[in-house]
Amino acid sequence: MIDNKEFEENYEINSPVFTRQMAREYTILLPTMLPIHFRFFEKALIACGYKTRLLNNHDDIIRTEGLKYVHNDTCYPALLVIGQFINALDNMSKEETHKVALLITQTGGGCRASNYIHLLRKALIKAHYEYVPVISLNAKGLDKKSGFRITYPLIKRLAAAMTYGDMLMYMRNKVISYEAHKGDSDNIVNKYVDKIGEEFLHNKGVSFRDLKKNINAIAQDFDKVEIIDTVKPRVGIVGEIYIKYSALGNNHLEDFLINEGAEISVPGLYGFLFYSCYNTIYDRKLYKISLLKTNLTRILIKYLERRENLMIKAIKKTKYTPMNSFDKTKDYSRGVLSHGTKMGEGWLLTAEMVELVETGYKNIVCAQPFGCLPNHICGKGVMKKIKSIYPDANIVAIDYDPSATKVNQENRIKLMLAMSRETLDSEVKH
Ligand code: SF4
């Protein structure tokens, strides 16, 4: 049995490396986080030659599995991601487990998200899967031995996948609460995930021209959905990145709010990437980091801005209001939280809350995982200040952890919705 401390320490150094040969033969398992985006990411990896499978195991057992292998005072997202991986391995034959690798993101920042990979490796030892290689997806070259290569074609496909994901998520949230025929919005999402996924395999759907064509088509399809003319409470969802987006992490928060008769807005993944880029620019101002790194980041910002602009322009041609450009979003935290606050979601969380209030989503659920200090500071910690600037902001912080009951969380959100309905008449349509 392999579980002693000495082995664990050596294992960190000698953990199985994902080799070039494995890249051809193994299936890479992806944990779920953003329901639409990750379907595109899966297709992007397949198009680059990797056998890939997106996990969709969502049972309560994942929490129990996580608790078995991760200390219960660790960040809740780590507990869920690791629980989901171990549960997936448990449901395979022994032979199959020898032909899979696990992919996990590593931010490389000061937060604990950089260490999830080590927690996962430790959990694999405990669960007797120490032979399963773990791939780190990071932008900082943290895993130099890996046979998983972040190549230019892969980066281009992932960027396209993120653009499609953000566009579909934004439009779906705008329309789904008003659709006259239930399922119309989800049908459009499924149509484009299949169509563009197929295009990726044929080296299409990635160029700027193809993106423009597809993004415009998505906007037009949503614009044609028949909607019911009514006014609903508008609710924004913010928080730690995993708990904000993952239905597994937030107990299907989006579905719950839609079923309760609200229109929801969830800031896109573009925001998080821009936030990471701008942190490099601010680090240059504050700590004088390398000018070369700053200049490369500026090029990346321009690349992303061109694609963000595609979405904004396409939505402007419909009856719906487009998202703000991040260039505007980033300034919303001014006067509330400094741009030097960048652990976890840092100033982005504050900026997103202020932006939501400014754009008519005065009701906000701030989803906070257990064990997350930075987001409690940049979320819960700034609510009083935001409410002092916007007295009609109706913000509620909801804690998510393995022992928090869904009923309790939902009751608090229902209370927030009840308060929002009192002021509903003054809400603006669409
Ligand atoms: S942001 Fe919070 S939950 Fe995420 S790694 Fe950091 S401390 Fe953990």
mmCIF file of C-alpha atoms and ligand atoms in Angstrom, residues 74-78 107 110-116 240-243 343-345 369-376, ligand 1:
data_model
loop_
_atom_site.group_PDB
_atom_site.id
_atom_site.type_symbol
_atom_site.label_atom_id
_atom_site.label_comp_id
_atom_site.label_asym_id
_atom_site.label_seq_id
_atom_site.Cartn_x
_atom_site.Cartn_y
_atom_site.Cartn_z
ATOM 1 C CA THR A 74 -9.178 23.159 1.840
ATOM 2 C CA CYS A 75 -10.841 25.368 -0.788
ATOM 3 C CA TYR A 76 -14.200 23.887 -1.726
ATOM 4 C CA PRO A 77 -13.473 24.043 -5.515
ATOM 5 C CA ALA A 78 -10.381 21.832 -4.997
ATOM 6 C CA THR A 107 -2.837 29.772 -12.211
ATOM 7 C CA GLY A 110 -0.196 33.584 -5.145
ATOM 8 C CA CYS A 111 -3.528 31.899 -4.472
ATOM 9 C CA ARG A 112 -4.038 28.262 -3.555
ATOM 10 C CA ALA A 113 -5.292 27.494 -7.079
ATOM 11 C CA SER A 114 -1.600 27.029 -7.949
ATOM 12 C CA ASN A 115 -1.486 24.128 -5.524
ATOM 13 C CA TYR A 116 -4.572 22.152 -6.549
ATOM 14 C CA GLU A 240 -14.961 32.800 -7.005
ATOM 15 C CA ILE A 241 -14.506 31.548 -10.563
ATOM 16 C CA TYR A 242 -15.359 27.863 -10.007
ATOM 17 C CA ILE A 243 -18.295 28.407 -7.669
ATOM 18 C CA MET A 343 -5.350 37.431 -4.973
ATOM 19 C CA GLY A 344 -8.161 35.158 -6.144
ATOM 20 C CA GLU A 345 -10.647 37.193 -8.203
ATOM 21 C CA PRO A 369 -16.546 28.972 -1.420
ATOM 22 C CA PHE A 370 -15.589 27.759 2.002
ATOM 23 C CA GLY A 371 -11.884 28.271 2.668
ATOM 24 C CA CYS A 372 -11.539 31.196 0.277
ATOM 25 C CA LEU A 373 -10.048 34.156 2.105
ATOM 26 C CA PRO A 374 -9.342 36.454 -0.902
ATOM 27 C CA ASN A 375 -12.881 36.333 -2.233
ATOM 28 C CA HIS A 376 -14.374 36.976 1.177
HETATM 29 S S1 SF4 B 1 -9.628 31.952 -4.991
HETATM 30 FE FE1 SF4 B 1 -10.313 31.118 -3.054
HETATM 31 S S2 SF4 B 1 -11.129 29.108 -3.558
HETATM 32 FE FE2 SF4 B 1 -9.883 29.769 -5.289
HETATM 33 S S3 SF4 B 1 -7.833 28.940 -4.843
HETATM 34 FE FE3 SF4 B 1 -7.850 30.991 -4.008
HETATM 35 S S4 SF4 B 1 -8.451 30.689 -1.856
HETATM 36 FE FE4 SF4 B 1 -8.996 28.818 -2.953
#
